[in-house]
Amino acid sequence: MRIDIITVLPELLKSPFEASILKRAIEAQLVEIHFHNLRDYTSDNYKSVDDYQYGGGAGMVMLIEPIDKCITKLKSQRDYDEVIYMTPDGARFNQQIANQLSLHKNIIILCGHYKGVDQRVRDLFVTKEISIGDYVLSGGELAAAVVCDAVIRLIPGVLGNETSALTDSFQDNLLAPPIYTRPREYKGHKVPEVLFSGNFPEIEKWREEKAYALTKARRPDLLSED
Ligand code: 6GU
């Protein structure tokens, strides 16, 4: 998979890809990340990427021209499955969207900044708009890093144990059950006995019951989703 990220702040985005699982995924060539600084696509001496909005009102708007130049150049080099715009008014990101995105070959992620982009960018280039939750960040960069992390870990081979993404919270619309490791007893607090039974159907049943009870208590909304 190849991900091209268009941003005015590439430095804000780099570090999440330089550690742990994402770093290893890149080293193993399971994913390629390319950053594109919008300022490299400007046409005036000031390297403007934004301007005041027509009609008046607070906040700057990202210009269409540098974005057009960058996207058009990328599209001339390969086909893209999606051009994703990160924006607080996009569709709320979830595991299902992460699963879908992980199947793609090439995607572009455009990070919004200031008030956002000129509407014509959305009308002409963007195929999917994503928000990571109901709060406003100062830019789409951190949200893009969140989406990339969630997607990349789903690419086959990225996680050591292939099954471990399948047992994540949300994969079956259930939160994950409690997990334990040694010691068996810590300051009087014991690990549930069933986990030592060696009876795997019994252990699986316990985990399912715990996952269901936890989901019912914390996220009943997940149980009513299809
Ligand atoms: Cl994608 N961008 C911004 N600026 N704020 C957000 C967001 C995105 N998702 C949640 N809040």
Tab-separated table of C-alpha atoms and ligand atoms in Angstrom:
chain	number	residue	atom	x	y	z
A	1	MET	CA	0.000	0.000	0.000
A	2	ARG	CA	1.111	3.538	-0.771
A	3	ILE	CA	-0.164	6.570	1.146
A	4	ASP	CA	0.518	10.110	-0.108
A	5	ILE	CA	-0.122	12.744	2.547
A	6	ILE	CA	-0.607	16.362	1.475
A	7	THR	CA	0.005	18.843	4.289
A	8	VAL	CA	1.253	22.319	5.181
A	9	LEU	CA	2.976	20.828	8.257
A	10	PRO	CA	4.896	17.681	7.281
A	11	GLU	CA	7.062	17.958	10.400
A	12	LEU	CA	3.986	17.398	12.574
A	13	LEU	CA	3.337	14.091	10.860
A	14	LYS	CA	6.725	12.441	10.630
A	15	SER	CA	7.378	11.057	14.111
A	16	PRO	CA	4.457	8.587	14.347
A	17	PHE	CA	5.965	6.776	11.357
A	18	GLU	CA	9.418	6.591	12.905
A	19	ALA	CA	8.707	4.217	15.773
A	20	SER	CA	7.419	0.742	16.569
A	21	ILE	CA	4.871	-0.964	14.308
A	22	LEU	CA	4.575	1.740	11.641
A	23	LYS	CA	8.338	2.015	11.314
A	24	ARG	CA	8.663	-1.741	10.908
A	25	ALA	CA	5.831	-1.829	8.362
A	26	ILE	CA	7.684	0.777	6.274
A	27	GLU	CA	11.030	-1.021	6.641
A	28	ALA	CA	9.396	-4.285	5.573
A	29	GLN	CA	8.005	-2.412	2.518
A	30	LEU	CA	4.446	-3.355	3.424
A	31	VAL	CA	3.554	0.338	3.200
A	32	GLU	CA	5.103	3.456	1.647
A	33	ILE	CA	4.377	6.887	3.083
A	34	HIS	CA	5.110	9.997	1.015
A	35	PHE	CA	4.730	13.508	2.416
A	36	HIS	CA	3.989	16.443	0.142
A	37	ASN	CA	4.447	19.945	1.459
A	38	LEU	CA	1.777	22.158	-0.120
A	39	ARG	CA	4.205	25.081	-0.089
A	40	ASP	CA	6.210	23.300	-2.778
A	41	TYR	CA	3.196	23.648	-5.088
A	42	THR	CA	2.558	27.384	-4.706
A	43	SER	CA	2.925	29.791	-7.603
A	44	ASP	CA	3.465	33.188	-5.918
A	45	ASN	CA	6.577	34.623	-4.270
A	46	TYR	CA	5.010	34.421	-0.824
A	47	LYS	CA	4.351	30.682	-1.147
A	48	SER	CA	0.735	31.312	-0.139
A	49	VAL	CA	-1.349	28.286	0.687
A	50	ASP	CA	-4.363	30.171	2.059
A	51	ASP	CA	-6.315	33.419	1.760
A	52	TYR	CA	-9.294	35.305	3.224
A	53	GLN	CA	-12.716	33.891	2.537
A	54	TYR	CA	-15.074	35.473	0.036
A	55	GLY	CA	-18.120	36.968	1.697
A	56	GLY	CA	-16.176	37.854	4.822
A	57	GLY	CA	-15.810	35.944	8.073
A	58	ALA	CA	-13.058	34.843	10.416
A	59	GLY	CA	-10.434	32.334	9.368
A	60	MET	CA	-8.354	31.592	6.319
A	61	VAL	CA	-9.271	29.181	3.534
A	62	MET	CA	-6.817	26.833	1.819
A	63	LEU	CA	-6.324	27.715	-1.859
A	64	ILE	CA	-7.395	25.302	-4.565
A	65	GLU	CA	-4.421	25.897	-6.859
A	66	PRO	CA	-1.559	24.299	-4.859
A	67	ILE	CA	-3.827	21.370	-3.929
A	68	ASP	CA	-4.844	20.899	-7.575
A	69	LYS	CA	-1.194	20.956	-8.681
A	70	CYS	CA	-0.161	18.396	-6.080
A	71	ILE	CA	-3.074	15.996	-6.633
A	72	THR	CA	-2.871	16.290	-10.426
A	73	LYS	CA	0.836	15.476	-10.358
A	74	LEU	CA	0.266	12.421	-8.155
A	75	LYS	CA	-2.620	11.202	-10.303
A	76	SER	CA	-0.449	11.467	-13.426
A	77	GLN	CA	1.938	8.958	-11.845
A	78	ARG	CA	-0.495	6.260	-10.683
A	79	ASP	CA	-4.160	5.504	-10.075
A	80	TYR	CA	-5.600	6.271	-6.659
A	81	ASP	CA	-8.407	4.372	-4.937
A	82	GLU	CA	-9.428	7.328	-2.761
A	83	VAL	CA	-8.620	10.984	-2.170
A	84	ILE	CA	-9.438	11.458	1.498
A	85	TYR	CA	-9.947	14.869	3.058
A	86	MET	CA	-9.436	15.063	6.835
A	87	THR	CA	-12.081	17.399	8.251
A	88	PRO	CA	-14.149	17.625	11.446
A	89	ASP	CA	-17.351	17.588	9.360
A	90	GLY	CA	-16.444	14.320	7.597
A	91	ALA	CA	-17.842	10.841	8.293
A	92	ARG	CA	-16.832	9.605	11.739
A	93	PHE	CA	-13.859	7.213	11.440
A	94	ASN	CA	-14.322	3.696	12.803
A	95	GLN	CA	-12.912	0.178	12.518
A	96	GLN	CA	-15.103	-0.637	9.532
A	97	ILE	CA	-13.682	2.305	7.546
A	98	ALA	CA	-10.166	1.298	8.636
A	99	ASN	CA	-10.785	-2.232	7.339
A	100	GLN	CA	-12.000	-0.909	3.974
A	101	LEU	CA	-9.064	1.479	3.569
A	102	SER	CA	-6.533	-1.255	4.425
A	103	LEU	CA	-7.558	-3.104	1.229
A	104	HIS	CA	-6.522	-0.236	-1.062
A	105	LYS	CA	-3.346	0.026	-3.136
A	106	ASN	CA	-2.878	3.816	-3.356
A	107	ILE	CA	-4.573	6.551	-1.360
A	108	ILE	CA	-4.105	10.297	-0.995
A	109	ILE	CA	-4.808	11.976	2.342
A	110	LEU	CA	-5.304	15.740	2.295
A	111	CYS	CA	-4.935	17.428	5.678
A	112	GLY	CA	-7.206	20.396	6.271
A	113	HIS	CA	-5.925	23.484	8.050
A	114	TYR	CA	-7.218	26.924	9.060
A	115	LYS	CA	-10.962	27.011	8.318
A	116	GLY	CA	-10.529	24.279	5.739
A	117	VAL	CA	-10.207	24.055	1.973
A	118	ASP	CA	-12.040	25.931	-0.785
A	119	GLN	CA	-15.274	23.984	-1.383
A	120	ARG	CA	-14.242	23.358	-5.001
A	121	VAL	CA	-11.404	21.099	-3.755
A	122	ARG	CA	-14.023	18.919	-2.104
A	123	ASP	CA	-16.294	18.994	-5.146
A	124	LEU	CA	-13.588	18.260	-7.710
A	125	PHE	CA	-10.988	16.020	-6.070
A	126	VAL	CA	-12.119	14.507	-2.797
A	127	THR	CA	-13.771	11.067	-2.796
A	128	LYS	CA	-14.074	10.540	0.963
A	129	GLU	CA	-14.199	12.901	3.963
A	130	ILE	CA	-13.161	11.625	7.382
A	131	SER	CA	-13.332	13.013	10.924
A	132	ILE	CA	-11.856	11.168	13.914
A	133	GLY	CA	-14.434	12.425	16.421
A	134	ASP	CA	-16.661	15.236	17.567
A	135	TYR	CA	-14.050	17.791	18.603
A	136	VAL	CA	-11.966	20.240	16.608
A	137	LEU	CA	-8.203	19.854	16.119
A	138	SER	CA	-6.042	22.681	14.823
A	139	GLY	CA	-5.325	20.700	11.676
A	140	GLY	CA	-5.943	17.377	9.993
A	141	GLU	CA	-2.373	16.113	10.542
A	142	LEU	CA	-2.870	14.367	13.870
A	143	ALA	CA	-6.142	12.918	12.604
A	144	ALA	CA	-4.331	11.642	9.483
A	145	ALA	CA	-1.727	9.970	11.711
A	146	VAL	CA	-4.538	8.260	13.645
A	147	VAL	CA	-6.144	6.982	10.434
A	148	CYS	CA	-2.791	5.777	9.051
A	149	ASP	CA	-1.989	3.905	12.258
A	150	ALA	CA	-5.389	2.184	12.346
A	151	VAL	CA	-5.138	1.236	8.651
A	152	ILE	CA	-1.493	0.156	8.466
A	153	ARG	CA	-1.721	-2.286	11.371
A	154	LEU	CA	-4.429	-4.138	9.405
A	155	ILE	CA	-2.218	-4.771	6.361
A	156	PRO	CA	-1.353	-8.494	6.308
A	157	GLY	CA	2.126	-9.094	7.723
A	158	VAL	CA	2.323	-5.850	9.712
A	159	LEU	CA	1.343	-7.392	13.029
A	160	GLY	CA	3.501	-10.303	14.132
A	161	ASN	CA	0.567	-12.476	15.044
A	162	GLU	CA	-1.888	-12.363	12.139
A	163	THR	CA	-4.824	-13.140	14.354
A	164	SER	CA	-4.218	-10.339	16.772
A	165	ALA	CA	-5.945	-7.629	14.723
A	166	LEU	CA	-8.960	-9.892	14.420
A	167	THR	CA	-9.374	-10.039	18.181
A	168	ASP	CA	-9.124	-6.249	18.659
A	169	SER	CA	-11.962	-4.333	20.201
A	170	PHE	CA	-14.536	-3.306	17.555
A	171	GLN	CA	-13.676	-5.992	14.983
A	172	ASP	CA	-16.874	-7.815	15.938
A	173	ASN	CA	-18.641	-4.737	17.358
A	174	LEU	CA	-17.595	-5.852	20.848
A	175	LEU	CA	-15.044	-4.351	23.217
A	176	ALA	CA	-12.123	-6.661	24.020
A	177	PRO	CA	-12.380	-8.798	27.194
A	178	PRO	CA	-9.971	-8.276	30.138
A	179	ILE	CA	-6.475	-9.714	29.696
A	180	TYR	CA	-3.897	-10.845	32.269
A	181	THR	CA	-0.269	-11.906	32.485
A	182	ARG	CA	2.041	-12.895	35.349
A	183	PRO	CA	2.088	-12.827	38.285
A	184	ARG	CA	-0.907	-15.017	39.010
A	185	GLU	CA	-1.527	-13.019	42.160
A	186	TYR	CA	-0.419	-9.403	42.708
A	187	LYS	CA	-0.805	-7.833	46.159
A	188	GLY	CA	-3.774	-10.079	46.811
A	189	HIS	CA	-5.414	-9.438	43.423
A	190	LYS	CA	-5.900	-12.726	41.597
A	191	VAL	CA	-6.223	-13.615	37.947
A	192	PRO	CA	-9.625	-15.273	37.240
A	193	GLU	CA	-9.356	-19.021	37.840
A	194	VAL	CA	-10.950	-20.025	34.536
A	195	LEU	CA	-7.848	-18.840	32.646
A	196	PHE	CA	-5.802	-21.628	34.269
A	197	SER	CA	-8.360	-24.343	33.565
A	198	GLY	CA	-6.802	-25.429	30.269
A	199	ASN	CA	-10.405	-25.782	29.063
A	200	PHE	CA	-10.301	-23.634	25.920
A	201	PRO	CA	-14.012	-23.712	25.054
A	202	GLU	CA	-14.669	-22.643	28.653
A	203	ILE	CA	-12.082	-19.838	28.404
A	204	GLU	CA	-13.552	-18.658	25.088
A	205	LYS	CA	-17.033	-18.639	26.623
A	206	TRP	CA	-15.773	-16.576	29.570
A	207	ARG	CA	-14.112	-14.079	27.212
A	208	GLU	CA	-17.249	-13.722	25.112
A	209	GLU	CA	-19.395	-13.161	28.193
A	210	LYS	CA	-16.975	-10.537	29.535
A	211	ALA	CA	-16.757	-8.797	26.159
A	212	TYR	CA	-20.540	-8.695	25.887
A	213	ALA	CA	-21.045	-7.414	29.465
A	214	LEU	CA	-18.377	-4.729	29.000
A	215	THR	CA	-19.879	-3.602	25.708
A	216	LYS	CA	-23.387	-3.513	27.196
A	217	ALA	CA	-22.167	-1.386	30.119
A	218	ARG	CA	-19.902	1.017	28.223
A	219	ARG	CA	-20.935	1.058	24.587
A	220	PRO	CA	-24.517	-0.196	24.209
A	221	ASP	CA	-24.602	1.696	20.893
A	222	LEU	CA	-22.252	-0.951	19.401
A	223	LEU	CA	-24.731	-3.742	20.163
A	224	SER	CA	-27.465	-2.109	18.132
A	225	GLU	CA	-25.258	-1.585	15.063
A	226	ASP	CA	-25.610	-4.083	12.221
B	1	6GU	CL1	-9.988	15.137	10.518
B	1	6GU	N1	-9.571	17.560	11.441
B	1	6GU	C1	-9.697	18.500	12.376
B	1	6GU	N2	-9.158	19.692	12.138
B	1	6GU	N3	-10.310	18.326	13.525
B	1	6GU	C2	-10.830	17.119	13.741
B	1	6GU	C3	-10.747	16.084	12.824
B	1	6GU	C4	-10.106	16.338	11.645
B	1	6GU	N4	-11.388	15.008	13.329
B	1	6GU	C5	-11.822	15.388	14.520
B	1	6GU	N5	-11.502	16.655	14.783
